[in-house]
């Protein structure tokens, strides 16, 4: 664990930045922010769970470049920083081809770490709160090792990301690579896919269509939801730290809600008469999750600013346009 805070990336020093998974939900917001800061941004994405339309607005910009590329294959480019986000992150997507999910986490990380080693680039891993599994410690701090089922249906993602963290720290120890590991908790906002299967997008889209909201289990399980703009600020601050700061650092909003509370909030915003429909709880679904963000506050001076009600309003506005 590391201790030194450092300044955030500055628009006065333009860099060549690679964002893997940059056409995805978080990646496209990150790409947009980095371009706004004056950087050159190369997005590499295979569009497995993302869409080029997330980047349409950026396509005319001279500092922006888009490459169709699967990170399980090596990539030879010259860059100063790498944000390694590429991986399907929603259970329905990462469970559709679980072998490929693990390959993406492991081979993808090896390839991007190799690129960082050759170019001397700083490299940030988008890891996940899933590394804590179904946590026995609450809220989750970075020094908790987690409670993950190694052979369940979520394991391809959970263990894949844990292996990716291992690779990052071995490249750090063995090759002195400047690494950053962010553990991202549930994030939501505009540009989530309508059919992503995530609880926020599901509830909002279902409510807008007047369909029942699908609550898995009794709805007492909890999650903490971070608005995407806050998360992007945290990622950029982490990248801007000095080499002593490796993480892992939790990035998420510590507000904790049950799925029933979330359903109530969505229905308060979208009153189309939807009811609740309970469906079976998926296997290994974590019962509760909330980040301890003390380390991010200390190292990055970062605290999420957008409360759930406000973020949900923006998300509803977005999906109103998308689903009509
Ligand atoms: N969930 C739900 N209804 C849905 C989709 C998800 O009740 O239509 C629940 C799911 O069982 C989990 C929580 O919402 O407990 C968050 O699920 P999501 O897939 O968004 O994220 P993750 O489980 O990866 O945190």
mmCIF file of C-alpha atoms and ligand atoms in Angstrom:
data_model
loop_
_atom_site.group_PDB
_atom_site.id
_atom_site.type_symbol
_atom_site.label_atom_id
_atom_site.label_comp_id
_atom_site.label_asym_id
_atom_site.label_seq_id
_atom_site.Cartn_x
_atom_site.Cartn_y
_atom_site.Cartn_z
ATOM 1 C CA UNK A 1 0.000 0.000 0.000
ATOM 2 C CA UNK A 2 1.231 3.484 -0.792
ATOM 3 C CA UNK A 3 0.980 6.865 0.746
ATOM 4 C CA UNK A 4 1.876 9.785 -1.433
ATOM 5 C CA UNK A 5 -0.704 12.046 -3.047
ATOM 6 C CA UNK A 6 0.193 13.674 -6.368
ATOM 7 C CA UNK A 7 -1.419 16.206 -8.685
ATOM 8 C CA UNK A 8 -4.089 15.187 -11.180
ATOM 9 C CA UNK A 9 -3.258 15.082 -14.896
ATOM 10 C CA UNK A 10 -3.059 18.560 -16.307
ATOM 11 C CA UNK A 11 -4.366 19.814 -19.626
ATOM 12 C CA UNK A 12 -1.137 21.804 -20.025
ATOM 13 C CA UNK A 13 0.874 18.614 -20.632
ATOM 14 C CA UNK A 14 -0.844 16.737 -23.473
ATOM 15 C CA UNK A 15 -0.134 13.009 -23.457
ATOM 16 C CA UNK A 16 -0.733 10.104 -25.827
ATOM 17 C CA UNK A 17 -3.219 7.965 -23.969
ATOM 18 C CA UNK A 18 -4.562 4.507 -24.797
ATOM 19 C CA UNK A 19 -7.982 3.579 -23.408
ATOM 20 C CA UNK A 20 -8.763 -0.112 -23.872
ATOM 21 C CA UNK A 21 -12.488 -0.672 -23.764
ATOM 22 C CA UNK A 22 -12.906 2.991 -24.613
ATOM 23 C CA UNK A 23 -16.160 2.435 -26.516
ATOM 24 C CA UNK A 24 -17.819 1.014 -23.415
ATOM 25 C CA UNK A 25 -19.945 2.786 -20.881
ATOM 26 C CA UNK A 26 -17.202 4.035 -18.530
ATOM 27 C CA UNK A 27 -14.534 4.081 -21.245
ATOM 28 C CA UNK A 28 -16.438 6.480 -23.480
ATOM 29 C CA UNK A 29 -16.967 8.966 -20.637
ATOM 30 C CA UNK A 30 -13.284 8.682 -19.721
ATOM 31 C CA UNK A 31 -12.217 9.202 -23.340
ATOM 32 C CA UNK A 32 -14.370 12.287 -23.640
ATOM 33 C CA UNK A 33 -12.907 13.793 -20.448
ATOM 34 C CA UNK A 34 -9.312 13.075 -21.522
ATOM 35 C CA UNK A 35 -9.927 14.734 -24.902
ATOM 36 C CA UNK A 36 -11.482 17.726 -23.124
ATOM 37 C CA UNK A 37 -8.241 17.961 -21.102
ATOM 38 C CA UNK A 38 -6.293 18.279 -24.366
ATOM 39 C CA UNK A 39 -4.780 14.786 -24.570
ATOM 40 C CA UNK A 40 -4.417 12.550 -27.641
ATOM 41 C CA UNK A 41 -6.608 9.508 -27.073
ATOM 42 C CA UNK A 42 -6.444 6.177 -28.865
ATOM 43 C CA UNK A 43 -9.364 3.861 -28.094
ATOM 44 C CA UNK A 44 -8.900 0.114 -28.643
ATOM 45 C CA UNK A 45 -12.114 -1.884 -28.417
ATOM 46 C CA UNK A 46 -13.532 -5.087 -29.923
ATOM 47 C CA UNK A 47 -17.148 -3.891 -29.425
ATOM 48 C CA UNK A 48 -18.153 -7.121 -27.646
ATOM 49 C CA UNK A 49 -20.209 -5.287 -25.019
ATOM 50 C CA UNK A 50 -19.823 -1.754 -26.295
ATOM 51 C CA UNK A 51 -20.834 0.301 -29.268
ATOM 52 C CA UNK A 52 -19.190 2.745 -31.617
ATOM 53 C CA UNK A 53 -22.209 5.008 -31.183
ATOM 54 C CA UNK A 54 -20.864 5.854 -27.703
ATOM 55 C CA UNK A 55 -18.051 7.661 -29.532
ATOM 56 C CA UNK A 56 -19.920 9.237 -32.458
ATOM 57 C CA UNK A 57 -19.679 12.710 -30.923
ATOM 58 C CA UNK A 58 -15.881 12.393 -30.669
ATOM 59 C CA UNK A 59 -15.167 11.043 -34.128
ATOM 60 C CA UNK A 60 -14.421 14.349 -35.820
ATOM 61 C CA UNK A 61 -11.877 15.421 -33.213
ATOM 62 C CA UNK A 62 -8.276 15.497 -34.492
ATOM 63 C CA UNK A 63 -6.854 14.181 -31.203
ATOM 64 C CA UNK A 64 -9.145 11.126 -31.226
ATOM 65 C CA UNK A 65 -8.424 7.761 -32.869
ATOM 66 C CA UNK A 66 -10.449 4.542 -32.797
ATOM 67 C CA UNK A 67 -9.013 1.073 -33.366
ATOM 68 C CA UNK A 68 -10.979 -2.177 -33.552
ATOM 69 C CA UNK A 69 -8.749 -4.439 -31.513
ATOM 70 C CA UNK A 70 -9.173 -7.342 -29.110
ATOM 71 C CA UNK A 71 -6.742 -7.030 -26.189
ATOM 72 C CA UNK A 72 -6.203 -10.792 -26.096
ATOM 73 C CA UNK A 73 -3.872 -10.058 -29.029
ATOM 74 C CA UNK A 74 -0.736 -7.922 -28.654
ATOM 75 C CA UNK A 75 -0.901 -4.263 -29.605
ATOM 76 C CA UNK A 76 2.043 -2.223 -30.857
ATOM 77 C CA UNK A 77 1.510 1.510 -30.402
ATOM 78 C CA UNK A 78 3.450 4.335 -28.761
ATOM 79 C CA UNK A 79 1.735 5.837 -25.731
ATOM 80 C CA UNK A 80 2.490 7.582 -22.419
ATOM 81 C CA UNK A 81 -0.442 6.231 -20.395
ATOM 82 C CA UNK A 82 -2.745 3.227 -20.617
ATOM 83 C CA UNK A 83 -6.170 2.983 -19.009
ATOM 84 C CA UNK A 84 -6.878 -0.747 -19.255
ATOM 85 C CA UNK A 85 -10.646 -1.107 -19.041
ATOM 86 C CA UNK A 86 -11.326 -3.725 -21.716
ATOM 87 C CA UNK A 87 -13.522 -6.557 -20.375
ATOM 88 C CA UNK A 88 -17.235 -7.246 -20.367
ATOM 89 C CA UNK A 89 -18.368 -6.165 -16.893
ATOM 90 C CA UNK A 90 -22.043 -7.031 -16.693
ATOM 91 C CA UNK A 91 -22.947 -10.561 -15.511
ATOM 92 C CA UNK A 92 -25.005 -11.409 -18.608
ATOM 93 C CA UNK A 93 -22.144 -10.388 -20.902
ATOM 94 C CA UNK A 94 -19.233 -11.847 -18.964
ATOM 95 C CA UNK A 95 -21.093 -15.130 -18.386
ATOM 96 C CA UNK A 96 -22.023 -15.547 -22.076
ATOM 97 C CA UNK A 97 -18.486 -16.668 -22.975
ATOM 98 C CA UNK A 98 -16.775 -17.248 -19.625
ATOM 99 C CA UNK A 99 -13.587 -18.721 -21.087
ATOM 100 C CA UNK A 100 -13.145 -15.615 -23.226
ATOM 101 C CA UNK A 101 -13.810 -13.436 -20.146
ATOM 102 C CA UNK A 102 -10.919 -15.027 -18.257
ATOM 103 C CA UNK A 103 -8.738 -14.796 -21.378
ATOM 104 C CA UNK A 104 -9.590 -11.122 -21.691
ATOM 105 C CA UNK A 105 -8.618 -10.500 -18.066
ATOM 106 C CA UNK A 106 -5.420 -12.543 -18.161
ATOM 107 C CA UNK A 107 -4.103 -12.399 -21.746
ATOM 108 C CA UNK A 108 -5.418 -8.853 -22.110
ATOM 109 C CA UNK A 109 -3.524 -7.728 -19.020
ATOM 110 C CA UNK A 110 -0.349 -9.524 -20.077
ATOM 111 C CA UNK A 111 -0.491 -7.841 -23.490
ATOM 112 C CA UNK A 112 -1.153 -4.384 -22.102
ATOM 113 C CA UNK A 113 1.492 -4.787 -19.390
ATOM 114 C CA UNK A 114 3.927 -5.847 -22.108
ATOM 115 C CA UNK A 115 3.045 -2.712 -24.040
ATOM 116 C CA UNK A 116 3.585 -0.610 -20.907
ATOM 117 C CA UNK A 117 6.930 -2.305 -20.306
ATOM 118 C CA UNK A 118 8.135 -1.612 -23.868
ATOM 119 C CA UNK A 119 6.940 2.004 -23.954
ATOM 120 C CA UNK A 120 7.528 2.919 -20.296
ATOM 121 C CA UNK A 121 3.876 3.986 -20.062
ATOM 122 C CA UNK A 122 1.996 4.300 -16.794
ATOM 123 C CA UNK A 123 -0.758 1.693 -16.736
ATOM 124 C CA UNK A 124 -4.011 1.673 -14.788
ATOM 125 C CA UNK A 125 -6.151 -1.438 -14.332
ATOM 126 C CA UNK A 126 -9.901 -1.119 -14.042
ATOM 127 C CA UNK A 127 -10.345 -3.798 -11.415
ATOM 128 C CA UNK A 128 -13.566 -4.356 -9.565
ATOM 129 C CA UNK A 129 -15.313 -4.705 -6.235
ATOM 130 C CA UNK A 130 -16.009 -8.270 -7.419
ATOM 131 C CA UNK A 131 -12.537 -9.152 -6.109
ATOM 132 C CA UNK A 132 -14.180 -9.031 -2.646
ATOM 133 C CA UNK A 133 -16.749 -11.673 -3.705
ATOM 134 C CA UNK A 134 -19.574 -12.070 -1.192
ATOM 135 C CA UNK A 135 -17.778 -10.058 1.490
ATOM 136 C CA UNK A 136 -17.610 -11.068 5.138
ATOM 137 C CA UNK A 137 -16.149 -7.657 5.994
ATOM 138 C CA UNK A 138 -18.351 -4.607 5.599
ATOM 139 C CA UNK A 139 -17.743 -2.010 4.280
ATOM 140 C CA UNK A 140 -14.916 -3.315 2.109
ATOM 141 C CA UNK A 141 -11.411 -1.902 2.580
ATOM 142 C CA UNK A 142 -8.542 -2.525 0.222
ATOM 143 C CA UNK A 143 -6.728 -4.724 2.743
ATOM 144 C CA UNK A 144 -9.619 -7.239 2.812
ATOM 145 C CA UNK A 145 -8.704 -10.282 0.693
ATOM 146 C CA UNK A 146 -12.250 -11.189 -0.205
ATOM 147 C CA UNK A 147 -14.529 -14.194 -0.232
ATOM 148 C CA UNK A 148 -14.685 -15.423 -3.824
ATOM 149 C CA UNK A 149 -16.001 -18.732 -5.109
ATOM 150 C CA UNK A 150 -13.285 -19.962 -7.512
ATOM 151 C CA UNK A 151 -15.583 -22.328 -9.453
ATOM 152 C CA UNK A 152 -18.908 -20.491 -9.689
ATOM 153 C CA UNK A 153 -20.601 -18.745 -12.601
ATOM 154 C CA UNK A 154 -19.172 -15.344 -11.581
ATOM 155 C CA UNK A 155 -15.634 -16.724 -11.179
ATOM 156 C CA UNK A 156 -14.538 -16.045 -14.768
ATOM 157 C CA UNK A 157 -14.840 -12.344 -14.009
ATOM 158 C CA UNK A 158 -14.016 -12.283 -10.281
ATOM 159 C CA UNK A 159 -11.012 -14.572 -10.508
ATOM 160 C CA UNK A 160 -10.046 -13.110 -13.875
ATOM 161 C CA UNK A 161 -9.776 -9.656 -12.345
ATOM 162 C CA UNK A 162 -7.969 -11.042 -9.295
ATOM 163 C CA UNK A 163 -5.420 -12.650 -11.637
ATOM 164 C CA UNK A 164 -5.150 -9.347 -13.509
ATOM 165 C CA UNK A 165 -4.337 -7.591 -10.214
ATOM 166 C CA UNK A 166 -1.718 -10.263 -9.509
ATOM 167 C CA UNK A 167 -0.125 -9.667 -12.905
ATOM 168 C CA UNK A 168 -0.062 -5.916 -12.359
ATOM 169 C CA UNK A 169 1.675 -6.284 -9.012
ATOM 170 C CA UNK A 170 4.164 -8.842 -10.354
ATOM 171 C CA UNK A 171 5.075 -6.516 -13.238
ATOM 172 C CA UNK A 172 5.452 -3.769 -10.631
ATOM 173 C CA UNK A 173 7.745 -5.851 -8.396
ATOM 174 C CA UNK A 174 9.626 -7.656 -11.166
ATOM 175 C CA UNK A 175 9.895 -4.921 -13.789
ATOM 176 C CA UNK A 176 9.270 -1.752 -11.746
ATOM 177 C CA UNK A 177 6.324 -0.771 -13.946
ATOM 178 C CA UNK A 178 4.382 2.299 -12.788
ATOM 179 C CA UNK A 179 1.028 0.630 -12.114
ATOM 180 C CA UNK A 180 -2.291 1.841 -10.708
ATOM 181 C CA UNK A 181 -5.073 -0.522 -9.655
ATOM 182 C CA UNK A 182 -8.574 0.897 -9.198
ATOM 183 C CA UNK A 183 -11.293 -1.291 -7.673
ATOM 184 C CA UNK A 184 -14.438 0.051 -9.247
ATOM 185 C CA UNK A 185 -17.756 -0.427 -7.451
ATOM 186 C CA UNK A 186 -21.152 -0.386 -9.204
ATOM 187 C CA UNK A 187 -21.250 2.556 -11.588
ATOM 188 C CA UNK A 188 -24.221 3.902 -13.528
ATOM 189 C CA UNK A 189 -25.233 6.719 -15.843
ATOM 190 C CA UNK A 190 -25.914 7.615 -19.469
ATOM 191 C CA UNK A 191 -24.595 5.195 -22.145
ATOM 192 C CA UNK A 192 -25.188 2.042 -20.138
ATOM 193 C CA UNK A 193 -26.615 -0.446 -22.613
ATOM 194 C CA UNK A 194 -30.381 -0.795 -22.355
ATOM 195 C CA UNK A 195 -29.971 -4.596 -22.462
ATOM 196 C CA UNK A 196 -26.899 -4.669 -20.208
ATOM 197 C CA UNK A 197 -28.745 -6.604 -17.518
ATOM 198 C CA UNK A 198 -27.464 -4.253 -14.812
ATOM 199 C CA UNK A 199 -29.930 -3.404 -12.121
ATOM 200 C CA UNK A 200 -29.999 0.360 -12.743
ATOM 201 C CA UNK A 201 -30.441 0.102 -16.518
ATOM 202 C CA UNK A 202 -32.932 -2.760 -16.125
ATOM 203 C CA UNK A 203 -35.118 -0.894 -13.610
ATOM 204 C CA UNK A 204 -35.045 2.406 -15.526
ATOM 205 C CA UNK A 205 -35.807 0.805 -18.906
ATOM 206 C CA UNK A 206 -38.500 -1.423 -17.424
ATOM 207 C CA UNK A 207 -40.152 1.549 -15.687
ATOM 208 C CA UNK A 208 -40.055 3.662 -18.861
ATOM 209 C CA UNK A 209 -41.731 0.816 -20.777
ATOM 210 C CA UNK A 210 -44.336 0.314 -18.050
ATOM 211 C CA UNK A 211 -43.085 -3.234 -17.515
ATOM 212 C CA UNK A 212 -42.648 -4.871 -14.091
ATOM 213 C CA UNK A 213 -39.306 -4.182 -12.364
ATOM 214 C CA UNK A 214 -37.437 -7.490 -12.031
ATOM 215 C CA UNK A 215 -36.201 -7.735 -8.436
ATOM 216 C CA UNK A 216 -33.912 -10.722 -7.977
ATOM 217 C CA UNK A 217 -34.498 -12.561 -4.694
ATOM 218 C CA UNK A 218 -36.285 -10.609 -1.965
ATOM 219 C CA UNK A 219 -34.477 -7.396 -2.962
ATOM 220 C CA UNK A 220 -32.727 -7.008 0.403
ATOM 221 C CA UNK A 221 -29.239 -7.329 -1.142
ATOM 222 C CA UNK A 222 -27.357 -4.038 -1.201
ATOM 223 C CA UNK A 223 -25.136 -2.190 -3.646
ATOM 224 C CA UNK A 224 -23.483 1.231 -3.665
ATOM 225 C CA UNK A 225 -23.971 3.177 -6.863
ATOM 226 C CA UNK A 226 -21.489 5.713 -8.195
ATOM 227 C CA UNK A 227 -22.406 8.168 -10.947
ATOM 228 C CA UNK A 228 -20.083 7.778 -13.930
ATOM 229 C CA UNK A 229 -18.749 11.375 -13.905
ATOM 230 C CA UNK A 230 -17.539 10.911 -10.321
ATOM 231 C CA UNK A 231 -15.887 7.626 -11.203
ATOM 232 C CA UNK A 232 -14.053 9.152 -14.185
ATOM 233 C CA UNK A 233 -12.680 11.915 -11.926
ATOM 234 C CA UNK A 234 -11.367 9.245 -9.566
ATOM 235 C CA UNK A 235 -9.670 7.287 -12.357
ATOM 236 C CA UNK A 236 -7.943 10.396 -13.733
ATOM 237 C CA UNK A 237 -6.816 11.472 -10.257
ATOM 238 C CA UNK A 238 -5.376 8.025 -9.621
ATOM 239 C CA UNK A 239 -3.480 8.085 -12.926
ATOM 240 C CA UNK A 240 -2.088 11.490 -11.947
ATOM 241 C CA UNK A 241 -0.402 10.204 -8.788
ATOM 242 C CA UNK A 242 3.312 9.574 -8.454
ATOM 243 C CA UNK A 243 4.925 6.145 -8.945
ATOM 244 C CA UNK A 244 4.691 5.351 -5.229
ATOM 245 C CA UNK A 245 0.912 5.136 -5.531
ATOM 246 C CA UNK A 246 -0.005 1.732 -6.892
ATOM 247 C CA UNK A 247 -3.315 1.070 -5.178
ATOM 248 C CA UNK A 248 -5.396 -0.953 -5.064
ATOM 249 C CA UNK A 249 -7.744 1.927 -4.394
ATOM 250 C CA UNK A 250 -11.510 1.580 -4.033
ATOM 251 C CA UNK A 251 -13.498 3.954 -6.234
ATOM 252 C CA UNK A 252 -17.219 4.048 -5.549
ATOM 253 C CA UNK A 253 -19.977 5.924 -3.803
ATOM 254 C CA UNK A 254 -20.389 4.749 -0.211
ATOM 255 C CA UNK A 255 -24.165 5.353 -0.198
ATOM 256 C CA UNK A 256 -25.667 1.873 0.250
ATOM 257 C CA UNK A 257 -29.138 0.852 -0.928
ATOM 258 C CA UNK A 258 -31.183 -2.334 -1.098
ATOM 259 C CA UNK A 259 -32.547 -3.273 -4.515
ATOM 260 C CA UNK A 260 -36.045 -2.593 -3.160
ATOM 261 C CA UNK A 261 -34.973 0.937 -2.205
ATOM 262 C CA UNK A 262 -33.509 1.409 -5.665
ATOM 263 C CA UNK A 263 -36.764 0.209 -7.248
ATOM 264 C CA UNK A 264 -38.704 2.729 -5.144
ATOM 265 C CA UNK A 265 -36.421 5.555 -6.251
ATOM 266 C CA UNK A 266 -36.791 4.648 -9.916
ATOM 267 C CA UNK A 267 -40.573 4.405 -9.612
ATOM 268 C CA UNK A 268 -40.660 7.815 -7.909
ATOM 269 C CA UNK A 269 -38.962 9.268 -11.009
ATOM 270 C CA UNK A 270 -40.793 7.257 -13.673
ATOM 271 C CA UNK A 271 -44.430 6.856 -12.768
ATOM 272 C CA UNK A 272 -45.795 4.581 -15.477
ATOM 273 C CA UNK A 273 -47.528 2.238 -13.046
ATOM 274 C CA UNK A 274 -44.893 -0.506 -13.084
ATOM 275 C CA UNK A 275 -45.069 -3.124 -10.366
ATOM 276 C CA UNK A 276 -42.370 -5.318 -8.874
ATOM 277 C CA UNK A 277 -41.798 -8.860 -10.077
ATOM 278 C CA UNK A 278 -39.565 -11.096 -7.958
ATOM 279 C CA UNK A 279 -37.273 -13.516 -9.830
ATOM 280 C CA UNK A 280 -34.818 -16.071 -8.392
ATOM 281 C CA UNK A 281 -31.553 -14.710 -7.035
ATOM 282 C CA UNK A 282 -28.651 -15.660 -9.353
ATOM 283 C CA UNK A 283 -25.941 -17.958 -7.938
ATOM 284 C CA UNK A 284 -23.207 -16.294 -5.857
ATOM 285 C CA UNK A 285 -24.947 -12.914 -5.956
ATOM 286 C CA UNK A 286 -23.174 -10.860 -3.246
ATOM 287 C CA UNK A 287 -25.531 -10.016 -0.387
ATOM 288 C CA UNK A 288 -24.053 -6.603 0.355
ATOM 289 C CA UNK A 289 -21.444 -4.260 -0.982
ATOM 290 C CA UNK A 290 -20.196 -0.846 0.078
ATOM 291 C CA UNK A 291 -16.766 0.674 -0.452
ATOM 292 C CA UNK A 292 -14.654 2.164 2.288
ATOM 293 C CA UNK A 293 -13.212 5.092 0.319
ATOM 294 C CA UNK A 294 -10.916 6.425 3.053
ATOM 295 C CA UNK A 295 -7.831 5.613 1.000
ATOM 296 C CA UNK A 296 -9.110 7.407 -2.133
ATOM 297 C CA UNK A 297 -10.018 10.411 0.007
ATOM 298 C CA UNK A 298 -6.553 10.465 1.540
ATOM 299 C CA UNK A 299 -4.495 9.778 -1.602
ATOM 300 C CA UNK A 300 -6.593 11.462 -4.262
ATOM 301 C CA UNK A 301 -8.639 13.955 -2.278
ATOM 302 C CA UNK A 302 -11.572 12.340 -4.092
ATOM 303 C CA UNK A 303 -15.140 11.961 -2.876
ATOM 304 C CA UNK A 304 -18.150 11.333 -5.139
ATOM 305 C CA UNK A 305 -20.262 14.479 -5.542
ATOM 306 C CA UNK A 306 -23.433 13.255 -7.228
ATOM 307 C CA UNK A 307 -26.081 11.687 -4.991
ATOM 308 C CA UNK A 308 -28.105 8.738 -6.256
ATOM 309 C CA UNK A 309 -31.321 10.730 -6.763
ATOM 310 C CA UNK A 310 -29.565 13.274 -8.981
ATOM 311 C CA UNK A 311 -27.640 10.654 -10.939
ATOM 312 C CA UNK A 312 -30.786 8.596 -11.455
ATOM 313 C CA UNK A 313 -32.572 11.656 -12.871
ATOM 314 C CA UNK A 314 -29.795 12.136 -15.447
ATOM 315 C CA UNK A 315 -29.874 8.424 -16.254
ATOM 316 C CA UNK A 316 -33.649 8.441 -16.704
ATOM 317 C CA UNK A 317 -33.360 11.467 -19.035
ATOM 318 C CA UNK A 318 -30.830 9.556 -21.135
ATOM 319 C CA UNK A 319 -32.902 6.387 -21.375
ATOM 320 C CA UNK A 320 -36.047 8.384 -22.216
ATOM 321 C CA UNK A 321 -34.268 9.396 -25.436
ATOM 322 C CA UNK A 322 -32.936 5.890 -26.109
ATOM 323 C CA UNK A 323 -35.997 3.737 -25.444
ATOM 324 C CA UNK A 324 -38.604 6.378 -26.322
HETATM 325 N N1 LIG B 1 -30.634 -7.262 -9.883
HETATM 326 C C1 LIG B 1 -32.022 -7.209 -9.756
HETATM 327 N N2 LIG B 1 -32.754 -7.079 -10.887
HETATM 328 C C2 LIG B 1 -32.215 -6.962 -12.111
HETATM 329 C C3 LIG B 1 -30.797 -6.996 -12.243
HETATM 330 C C4 LIG B 1 -30.049 -7.149 -11.105
HETATM 331 O O1 LIG B 1 -32.566 -7.285 -8.655
HETATM 332 O O2 LIG B 1 -32.979 -6.829 -13.096
HETATM 333 C C5 LIG B 1 -29.812 -7.377 -8.669
HETATM 334 C C6 LIG B 1 -28.717 -8.434 -8.728
HETATM 335 O O3 LIG B 1 -29.203 -9.681 -8.305
HETATM 336 C C7 LIG B 1 -27.693 -7.840 -7.783
HETATM 337 C C8 LIG B 1 -27.876 -6.337 -7.903
HETATM 338 O O4 LIG B 1 -29.143 -6.148 -8.503
HETATM 339 O O5 LIG B 1 -27.986 -8.219 -6.448
HETATM 340 C C9 LIG B 1 -26.818 -5.683 -8.766
HETATM 341 O O6 LIG B 1 -26.744 -6.388 -9.973
HETATM 342 P P1 LIG B 1 -25.872 -5.883 -11.199
HETATM 343 O O7 LIG B 1 -25.916 -6.954 -12.237
HETATM 344 O O8 LIG B 1 -26.297 -4.514 -11.584
HETATM 345 O O9 LIG B 1 -24.407 -5.723 -10.597
HETATM 346 P P2 LIG B 1 -23.457 -6.717 -9.756
HETATM 347 O O10 LIG B 1 -24.241 -7.910 -9.286
HETATM 348 O O11 LIG B 1 -22.384 -7.089 -10.698
HETATM 349 O O12 LIG B 1 -23.040 -5.879 -8.619
#
